[in-house]
Short mmCIF file of C-alpha atoms and ligand atoms in Angstrom, two decimals:
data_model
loop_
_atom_site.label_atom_id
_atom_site.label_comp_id
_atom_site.label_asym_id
_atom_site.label_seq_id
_atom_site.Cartn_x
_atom_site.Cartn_y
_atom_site.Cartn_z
CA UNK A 245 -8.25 -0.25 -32.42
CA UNK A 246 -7.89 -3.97 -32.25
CA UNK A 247 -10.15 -6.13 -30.29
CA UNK A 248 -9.37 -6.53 -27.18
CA UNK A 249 -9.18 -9.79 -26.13
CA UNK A 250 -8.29 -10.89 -22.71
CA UNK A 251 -5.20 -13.09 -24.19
CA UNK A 252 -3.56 -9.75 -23.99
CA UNK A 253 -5.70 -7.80 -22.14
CA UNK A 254 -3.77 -5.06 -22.38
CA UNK A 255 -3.63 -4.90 -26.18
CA UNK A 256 -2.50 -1.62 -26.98
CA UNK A 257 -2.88 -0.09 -30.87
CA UNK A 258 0.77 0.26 -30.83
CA UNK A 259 0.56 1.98 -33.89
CA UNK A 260 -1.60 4.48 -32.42
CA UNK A 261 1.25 7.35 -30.93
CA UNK A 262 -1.29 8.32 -27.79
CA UNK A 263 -2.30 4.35 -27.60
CA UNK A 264 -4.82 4.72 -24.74
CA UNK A 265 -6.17 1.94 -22.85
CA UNK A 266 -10.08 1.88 -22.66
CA UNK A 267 -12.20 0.45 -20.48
CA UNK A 268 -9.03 -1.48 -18.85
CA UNK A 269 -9.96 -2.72 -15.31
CA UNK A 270 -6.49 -2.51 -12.84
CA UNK A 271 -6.36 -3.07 -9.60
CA UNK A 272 -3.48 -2.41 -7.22
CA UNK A 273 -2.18 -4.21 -3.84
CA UNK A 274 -0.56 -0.80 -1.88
CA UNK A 275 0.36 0.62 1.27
CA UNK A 276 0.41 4.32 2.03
CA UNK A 277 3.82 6.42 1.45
CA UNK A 278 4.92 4.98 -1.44
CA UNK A 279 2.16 2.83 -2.51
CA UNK A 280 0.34 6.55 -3.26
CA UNK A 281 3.55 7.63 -5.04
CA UNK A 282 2.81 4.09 -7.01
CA UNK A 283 -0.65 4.60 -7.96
CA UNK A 284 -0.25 8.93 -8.69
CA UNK A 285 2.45 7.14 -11.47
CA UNK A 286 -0.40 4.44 -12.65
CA UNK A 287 -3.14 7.20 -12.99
CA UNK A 288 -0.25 8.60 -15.28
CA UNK A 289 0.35 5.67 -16.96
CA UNK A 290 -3.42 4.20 -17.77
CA UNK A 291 -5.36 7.64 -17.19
CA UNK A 292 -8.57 6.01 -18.95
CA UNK A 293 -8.40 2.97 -16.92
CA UNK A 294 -10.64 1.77 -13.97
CA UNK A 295 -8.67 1.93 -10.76
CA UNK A 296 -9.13 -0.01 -8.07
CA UNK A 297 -6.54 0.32 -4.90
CA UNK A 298 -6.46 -2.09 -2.47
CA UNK A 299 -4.87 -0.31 0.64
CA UNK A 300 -3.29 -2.30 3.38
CA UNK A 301 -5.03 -1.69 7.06
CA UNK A 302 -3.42 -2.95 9.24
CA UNK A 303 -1.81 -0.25 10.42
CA UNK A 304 -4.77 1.12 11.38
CA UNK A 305 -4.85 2.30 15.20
CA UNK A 306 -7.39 3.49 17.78
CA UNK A 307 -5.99 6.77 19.39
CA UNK A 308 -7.42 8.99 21.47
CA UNK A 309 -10.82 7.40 21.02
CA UNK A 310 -10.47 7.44 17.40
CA UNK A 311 -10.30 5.26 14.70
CA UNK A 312 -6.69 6.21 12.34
CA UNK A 313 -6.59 4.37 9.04
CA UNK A 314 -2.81 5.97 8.14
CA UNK A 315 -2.78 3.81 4.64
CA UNK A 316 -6.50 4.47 3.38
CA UNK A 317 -5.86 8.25 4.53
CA UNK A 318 -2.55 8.87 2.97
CA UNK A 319 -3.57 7.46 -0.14
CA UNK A 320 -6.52 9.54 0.15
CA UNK A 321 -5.04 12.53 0.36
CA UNK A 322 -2.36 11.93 -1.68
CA UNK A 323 -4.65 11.21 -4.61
CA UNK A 324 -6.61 14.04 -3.85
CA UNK A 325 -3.43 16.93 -3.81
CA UNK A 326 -3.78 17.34 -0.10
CA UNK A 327 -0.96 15.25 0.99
CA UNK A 328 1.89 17.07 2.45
CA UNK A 329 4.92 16.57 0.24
CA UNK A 330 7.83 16.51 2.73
CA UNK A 331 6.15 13.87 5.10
CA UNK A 332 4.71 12.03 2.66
CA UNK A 333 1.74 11.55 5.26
CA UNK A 334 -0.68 13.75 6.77
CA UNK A 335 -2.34 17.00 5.57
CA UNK A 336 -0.72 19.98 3.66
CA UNK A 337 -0.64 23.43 5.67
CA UNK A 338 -1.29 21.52 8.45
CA UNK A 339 -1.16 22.76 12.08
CA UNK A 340 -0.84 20.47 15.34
CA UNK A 341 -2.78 22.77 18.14
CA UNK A 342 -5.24 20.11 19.16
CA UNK A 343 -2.11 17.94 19.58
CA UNK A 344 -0.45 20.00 21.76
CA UNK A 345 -3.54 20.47 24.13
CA UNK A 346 -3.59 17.05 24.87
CA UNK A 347 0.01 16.94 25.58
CA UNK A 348 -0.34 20.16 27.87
CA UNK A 349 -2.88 17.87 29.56
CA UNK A 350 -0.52 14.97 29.83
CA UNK A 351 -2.56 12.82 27.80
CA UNK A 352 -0.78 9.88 26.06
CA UNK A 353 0.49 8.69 23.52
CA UNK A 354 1.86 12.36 23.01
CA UNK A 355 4.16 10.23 19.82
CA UNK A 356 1.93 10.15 17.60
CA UNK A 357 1.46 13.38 15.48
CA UNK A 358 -1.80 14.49 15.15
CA UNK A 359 -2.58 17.17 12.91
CA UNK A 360 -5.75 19.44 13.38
CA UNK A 361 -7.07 18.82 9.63
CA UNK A 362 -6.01 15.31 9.58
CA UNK A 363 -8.28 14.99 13.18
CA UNK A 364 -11.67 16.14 11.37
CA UNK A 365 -10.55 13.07 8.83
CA UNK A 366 -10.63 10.89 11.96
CA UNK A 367 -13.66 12.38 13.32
CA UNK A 368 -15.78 11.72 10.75
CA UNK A 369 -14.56 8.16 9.91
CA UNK A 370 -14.87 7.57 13.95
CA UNK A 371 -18.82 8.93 14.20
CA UNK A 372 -19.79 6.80 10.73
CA UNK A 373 -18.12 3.34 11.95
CA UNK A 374 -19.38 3.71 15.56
CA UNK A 375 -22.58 4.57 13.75
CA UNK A 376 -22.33 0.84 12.32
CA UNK A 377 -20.77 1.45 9.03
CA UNK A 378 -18.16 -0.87 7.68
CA UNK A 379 -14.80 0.97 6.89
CA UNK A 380 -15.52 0.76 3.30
CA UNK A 381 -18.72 2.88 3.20
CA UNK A 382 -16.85 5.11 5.38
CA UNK A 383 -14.08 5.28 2.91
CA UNK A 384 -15.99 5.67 -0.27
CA UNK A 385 -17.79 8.61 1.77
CA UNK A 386 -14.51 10.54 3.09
CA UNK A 387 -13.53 9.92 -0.96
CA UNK A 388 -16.34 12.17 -2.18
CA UNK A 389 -14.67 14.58 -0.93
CA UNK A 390 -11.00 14.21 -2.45
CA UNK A 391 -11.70 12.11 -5.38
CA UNK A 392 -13.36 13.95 -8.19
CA UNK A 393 -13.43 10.90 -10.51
CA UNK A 394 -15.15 7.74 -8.39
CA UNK A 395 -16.32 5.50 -11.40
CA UNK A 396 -12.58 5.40 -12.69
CA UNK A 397 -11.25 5.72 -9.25
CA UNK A 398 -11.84 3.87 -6.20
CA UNK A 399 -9.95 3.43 -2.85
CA UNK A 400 -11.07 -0.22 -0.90
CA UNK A 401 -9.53 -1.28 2.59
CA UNK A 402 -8.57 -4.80 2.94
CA UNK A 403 -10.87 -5.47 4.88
CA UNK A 404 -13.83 -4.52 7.03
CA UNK A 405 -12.64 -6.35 9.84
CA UNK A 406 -9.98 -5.25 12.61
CA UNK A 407 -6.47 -6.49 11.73
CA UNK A 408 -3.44 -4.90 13.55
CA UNK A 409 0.23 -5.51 12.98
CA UNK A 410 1.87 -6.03 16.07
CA UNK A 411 6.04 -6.12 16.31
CA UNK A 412 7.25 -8.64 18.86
CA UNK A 413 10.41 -7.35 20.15
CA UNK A 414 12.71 -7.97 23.46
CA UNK A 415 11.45 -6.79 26.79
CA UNK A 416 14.43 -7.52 29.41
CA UNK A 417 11.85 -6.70 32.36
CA UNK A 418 8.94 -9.12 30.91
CA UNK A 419 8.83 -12.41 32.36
CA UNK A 420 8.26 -14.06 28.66
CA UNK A 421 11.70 -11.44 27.94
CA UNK A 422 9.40 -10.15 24.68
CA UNK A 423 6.49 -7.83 24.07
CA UNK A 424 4.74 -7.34 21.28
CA UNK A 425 3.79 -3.59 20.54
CA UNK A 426 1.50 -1.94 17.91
CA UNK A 427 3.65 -1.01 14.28
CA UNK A 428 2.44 2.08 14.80
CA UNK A 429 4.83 2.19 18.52
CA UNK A 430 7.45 0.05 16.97
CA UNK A 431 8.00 2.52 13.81
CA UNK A 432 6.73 6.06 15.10
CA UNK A 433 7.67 5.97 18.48
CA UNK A 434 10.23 3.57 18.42
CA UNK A 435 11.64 4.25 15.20
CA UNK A 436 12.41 0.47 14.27
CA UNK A 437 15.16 0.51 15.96
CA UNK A 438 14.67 -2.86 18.34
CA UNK A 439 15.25 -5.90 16.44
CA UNK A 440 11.69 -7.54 15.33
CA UNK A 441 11.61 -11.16 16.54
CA UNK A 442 8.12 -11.26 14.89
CA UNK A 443 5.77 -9.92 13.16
CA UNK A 444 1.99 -10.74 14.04
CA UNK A 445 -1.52 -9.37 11.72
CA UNK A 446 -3.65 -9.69 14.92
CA UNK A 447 -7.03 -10.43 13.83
CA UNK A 448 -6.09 -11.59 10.22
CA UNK A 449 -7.10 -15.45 10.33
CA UNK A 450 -11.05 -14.53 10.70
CA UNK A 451 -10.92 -11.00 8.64
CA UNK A 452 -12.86 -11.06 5.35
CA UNK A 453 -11.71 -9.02 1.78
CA UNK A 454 -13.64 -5.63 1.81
CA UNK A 455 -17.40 -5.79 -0.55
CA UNK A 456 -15.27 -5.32 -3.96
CA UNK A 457 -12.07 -6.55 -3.51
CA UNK A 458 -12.45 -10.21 -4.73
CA UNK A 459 -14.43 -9.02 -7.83
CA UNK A 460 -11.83 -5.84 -8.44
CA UNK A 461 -8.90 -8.57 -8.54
CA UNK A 462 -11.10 -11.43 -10.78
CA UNK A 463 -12.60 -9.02 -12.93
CA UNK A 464 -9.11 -6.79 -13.66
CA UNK A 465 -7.06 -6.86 -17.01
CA UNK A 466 -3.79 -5.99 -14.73
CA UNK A 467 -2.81 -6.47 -11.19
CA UNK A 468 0.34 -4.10 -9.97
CA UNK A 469 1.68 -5.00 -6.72
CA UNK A 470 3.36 -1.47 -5.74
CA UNK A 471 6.52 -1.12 -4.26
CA UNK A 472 5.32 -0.92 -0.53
CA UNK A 473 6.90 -2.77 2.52
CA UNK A 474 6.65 -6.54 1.54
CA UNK A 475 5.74 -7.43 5.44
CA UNK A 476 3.51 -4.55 6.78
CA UNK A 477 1.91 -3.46 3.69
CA UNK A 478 1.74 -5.72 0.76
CA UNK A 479 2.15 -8.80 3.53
CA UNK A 480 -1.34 -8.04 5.26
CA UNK A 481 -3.46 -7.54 1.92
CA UNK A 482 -2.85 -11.20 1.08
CA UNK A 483 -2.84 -12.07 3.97
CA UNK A 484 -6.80 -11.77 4.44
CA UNK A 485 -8.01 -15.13 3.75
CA UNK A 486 -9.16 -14.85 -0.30
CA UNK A 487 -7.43 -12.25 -1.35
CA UNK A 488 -4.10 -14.73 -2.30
CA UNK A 489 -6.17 -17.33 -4.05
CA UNK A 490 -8.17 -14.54 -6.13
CA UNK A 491 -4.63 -13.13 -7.54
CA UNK A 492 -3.46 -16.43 -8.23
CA UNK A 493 -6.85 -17.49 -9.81
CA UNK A 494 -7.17 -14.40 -12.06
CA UNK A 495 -6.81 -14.17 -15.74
CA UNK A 496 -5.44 -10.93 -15.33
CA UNK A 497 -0.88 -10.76 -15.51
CA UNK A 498 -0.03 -9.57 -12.05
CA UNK A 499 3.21 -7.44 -12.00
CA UNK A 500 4.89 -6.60 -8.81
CA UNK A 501 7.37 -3.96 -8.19
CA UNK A 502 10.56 -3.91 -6.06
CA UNK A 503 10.78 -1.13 -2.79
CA UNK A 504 13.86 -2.37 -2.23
CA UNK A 505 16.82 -0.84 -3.86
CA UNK A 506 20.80 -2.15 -3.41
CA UNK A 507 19.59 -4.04 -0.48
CA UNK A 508 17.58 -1.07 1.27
CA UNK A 509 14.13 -0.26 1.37
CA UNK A 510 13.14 3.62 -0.65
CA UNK A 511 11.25 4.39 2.28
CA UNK A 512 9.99 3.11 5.23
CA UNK A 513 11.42 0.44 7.52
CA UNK A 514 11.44 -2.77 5.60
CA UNK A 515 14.84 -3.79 6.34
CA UNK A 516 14.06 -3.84 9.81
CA UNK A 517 10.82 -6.48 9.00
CA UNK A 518 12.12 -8.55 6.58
CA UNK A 519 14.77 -10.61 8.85
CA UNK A 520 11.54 -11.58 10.87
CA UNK A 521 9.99 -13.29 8.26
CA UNK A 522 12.99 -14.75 7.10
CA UNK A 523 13.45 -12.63 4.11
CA UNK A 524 16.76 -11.12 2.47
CA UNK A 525 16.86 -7.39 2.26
CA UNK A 526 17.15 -7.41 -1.50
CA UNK A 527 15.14 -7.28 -4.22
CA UNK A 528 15.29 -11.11 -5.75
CA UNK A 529 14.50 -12.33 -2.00
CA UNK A 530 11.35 -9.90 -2.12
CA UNK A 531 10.55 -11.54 -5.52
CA UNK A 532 10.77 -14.91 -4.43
CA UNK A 533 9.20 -14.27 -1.42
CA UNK A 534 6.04 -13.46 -3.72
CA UNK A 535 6.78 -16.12 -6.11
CA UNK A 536 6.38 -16.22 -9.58
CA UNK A 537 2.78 -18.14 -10.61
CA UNK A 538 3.73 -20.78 -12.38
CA UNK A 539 5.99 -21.90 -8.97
CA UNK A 540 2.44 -20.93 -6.98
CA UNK A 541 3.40 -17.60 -6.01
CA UNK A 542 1.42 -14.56 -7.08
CA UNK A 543 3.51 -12.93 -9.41
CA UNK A 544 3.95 -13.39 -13.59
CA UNK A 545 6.62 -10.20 -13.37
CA UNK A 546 8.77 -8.96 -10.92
CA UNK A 547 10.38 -5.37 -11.77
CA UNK A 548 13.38 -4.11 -10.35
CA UNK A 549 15.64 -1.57 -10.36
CA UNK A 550 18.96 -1.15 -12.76
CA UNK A 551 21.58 -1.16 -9.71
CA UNK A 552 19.99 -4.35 -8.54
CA UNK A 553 20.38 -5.70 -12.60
CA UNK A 554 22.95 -8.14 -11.32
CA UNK A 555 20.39 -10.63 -9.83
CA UNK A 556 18.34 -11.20 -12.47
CA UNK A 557 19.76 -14.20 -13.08
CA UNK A 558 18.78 -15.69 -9.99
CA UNK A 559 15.23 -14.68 -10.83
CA UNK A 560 15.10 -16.32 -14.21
CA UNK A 561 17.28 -19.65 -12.43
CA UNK A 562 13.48 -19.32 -9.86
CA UNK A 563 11.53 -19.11 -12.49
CA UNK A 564 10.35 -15.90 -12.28
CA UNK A 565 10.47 -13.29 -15.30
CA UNK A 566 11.94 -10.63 -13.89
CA UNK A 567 13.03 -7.42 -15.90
CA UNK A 568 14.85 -4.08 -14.54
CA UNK A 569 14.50 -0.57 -14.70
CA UNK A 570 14.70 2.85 -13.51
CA UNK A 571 12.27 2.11 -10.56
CA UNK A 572 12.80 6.08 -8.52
CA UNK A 573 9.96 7.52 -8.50
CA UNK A 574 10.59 11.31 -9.18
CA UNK A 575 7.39 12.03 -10.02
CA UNK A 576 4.43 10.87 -11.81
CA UNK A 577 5.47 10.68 -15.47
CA UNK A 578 8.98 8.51 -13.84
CA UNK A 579 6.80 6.05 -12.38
CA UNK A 580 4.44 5.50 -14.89
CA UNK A 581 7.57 5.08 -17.65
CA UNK A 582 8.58 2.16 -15.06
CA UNK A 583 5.24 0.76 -14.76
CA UNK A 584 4.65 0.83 -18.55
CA UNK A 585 8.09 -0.76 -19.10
CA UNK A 586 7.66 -3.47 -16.81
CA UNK A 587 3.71 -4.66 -17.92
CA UNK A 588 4.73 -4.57 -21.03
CA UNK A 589 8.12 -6.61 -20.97
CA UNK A 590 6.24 -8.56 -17.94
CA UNK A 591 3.37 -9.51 -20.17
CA UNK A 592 4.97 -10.43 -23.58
O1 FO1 P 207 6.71 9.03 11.43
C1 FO1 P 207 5.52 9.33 11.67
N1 FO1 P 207 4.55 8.85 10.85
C2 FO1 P 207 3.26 9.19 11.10
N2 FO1 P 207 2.30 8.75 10.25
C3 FO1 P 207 2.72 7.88 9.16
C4 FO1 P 207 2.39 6.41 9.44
O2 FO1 P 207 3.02 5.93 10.57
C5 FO1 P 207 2.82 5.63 8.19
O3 FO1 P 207 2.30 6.33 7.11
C6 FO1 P 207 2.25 4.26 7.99
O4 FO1 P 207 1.51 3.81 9.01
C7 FO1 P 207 3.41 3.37 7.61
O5 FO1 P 207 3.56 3.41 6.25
C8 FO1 P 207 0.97 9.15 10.39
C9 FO1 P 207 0.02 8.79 9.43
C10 FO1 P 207 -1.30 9.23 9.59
O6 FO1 P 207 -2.21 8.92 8.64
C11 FO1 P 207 -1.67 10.02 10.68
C12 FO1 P 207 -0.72 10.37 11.62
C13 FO1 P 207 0.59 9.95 11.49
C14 FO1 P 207 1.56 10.32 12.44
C15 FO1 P 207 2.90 9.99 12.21
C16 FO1 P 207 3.95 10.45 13.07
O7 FO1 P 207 3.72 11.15 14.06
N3 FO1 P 207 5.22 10.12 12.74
#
């Protein structure tokens, strides 16, 4: 096995047929539906390697007296084989009694599906942050329990600090003629369906990265930016003040990957969000939107998919190496064929 040395960090012995990466440090910028999709395919890819997933919370929402953290949770469970498949979110064999006693006693937001297993989840984290624990230790403590595998494996919020996205959308009967509601209302209740004016991270200019996050991103060999909503997922993680300046600073390639797909988002409601920010739908705007590096952007790859192979010129016209690829993820062993593809191609 070759030295490694960090001018190619990721030095594989090539020759080797089962070329494994050791001791690789990776860290990943994700949301929750398919950013866990993302990082099941990257556990595939580099199963040796040190993971580190930075999850996106500002979703998060206080329901019912409890504290929800949608992103950390579905990644949580979805790492740990307890996600259920068809939602994508949520618990498997879950049931939703507890739910529907609080609707039978009229008690709002009745939207919101809350599932009986997924409420212990809340529970806990709840008790342990009103207890004064910062989400973090509260994370790394509901992980014991799903993650067999911490020292190669870790799950960090953001953040320790409250952030909240908030859609701005019209209100006819308001005397400003907007209102802004929680993303949480705008996409589950409302099912994106009023145009976003704007997008707000309440809370974002004074949040801090999460103990780990800084060092996880300086200290990695790779950075993956997974295909999760550019403006309510990816958007918020760099948006914390530090966490931009520590992927642009580190020595580490950073490699992004395109959720949107012939000018639609995979999953999720992107296309809705990225008019708002003054973003195309498409996945050379979502490129440039992160910027290539060398233009001081974040990114040293962008990957995206073959039906989208069309505007790669306009990537390499930016600036920014872009390559493209089968980017559905099927299942584990697709995504981490993509991922592999696009480091390596990305990196050389
Ligand atoms: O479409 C829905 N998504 C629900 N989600 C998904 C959630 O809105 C999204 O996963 C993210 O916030 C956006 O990616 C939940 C996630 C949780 O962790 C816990 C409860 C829910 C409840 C719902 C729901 O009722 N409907």
């Amino acid at each position: 096995m070759p030295a490694r040395d960090h001018a190619d960090p990721l030095m594989l012995d090539r020759t080797a047929p089962d070329a494994r990466l050791v001791d690789v440090q990776i860290a990943v910028v994700a949301g929750g539906v398919g950013g866990s999709r993302f990082v099941r395919g990257v556990r595939h890819a580099y199963p040796d390697a040190r993971l580190t997933v930075i999850v996106n919370t500002a979703d998060d929402i206080r329901l019912h007296g409890l504290h929800i953290s949608p992103d950390l949770d579905t990644m949580m469970y979805s790492l740990g084989d307890a996600i259920d498949p068809e939602r994508g979110w949520g618990r498997a064999d879950e049931t939703w009694r507890v739910g529907a006693e609080l609707a039978a006693y009229g008690v709002e937001p009745t939207w919101f599906g809350l599932g009986d297993l997924d409420l212990a989840t809340h529970l806990v984290r709840t008790q342990m942050l009103d207890a004064g624990y910062p989400l973090s230790a509260v994370t790394q403590a509901l992980c014991t329990r799903w993650l067999t595998d911490s020292d190669h494996l870790q799950l960090l919020p953001m953040t320790d600090d409250r952030v909240e996205t908030h859609v701005v959308i019209d209100a006819p009967s308001a005397p400003s003629g907007v209102r802004a509601v929680h993303f949480q209302e705008y996409w589950v209740k409302l099912h994106a369906e009023p145009e976003a004016r704007q997008v707000l991270q309440v809370g974002i200019e004074k949040s801090r990265p999460a103990p780990g996050v800084i060092e996880a991103i300086t200290e990695a060999d790779l950075v993956l930016v997974a295909p999760s909503n550019p403006v309510v997922s990816v958007g918020p993680v760099l948006a914390v003040p530090g966490i931009r300046t520590a992927i642009i600073a580190t020595k580490a390639p950073v490699v992004g990957f395109s959720g949107i797909i012939s000018g639609a988002p995979v999953l999720g409601m992107a296309h809705r969000l990225l008019p708002a920010i003054g973003v195309d739908v498409d996945a050379a705007a979502v490129g440039l939107h992160y910027g290539s590096r060398a233009a001081g952007g974040i990114l040293d790859g962008w990957v995206i998919d073959d039906t989208d192979a069309g505007l790669l010129p306009r990537l390499a016209q930016a600036g920014l190496t872009a390559v493209s690829t089968d980017l559905i993820m099927k299942d584990p062993a697709a995504t981490s064929r993509f991922i592999q593809y696009g480091v390596k191609l990305a990196t050389e």
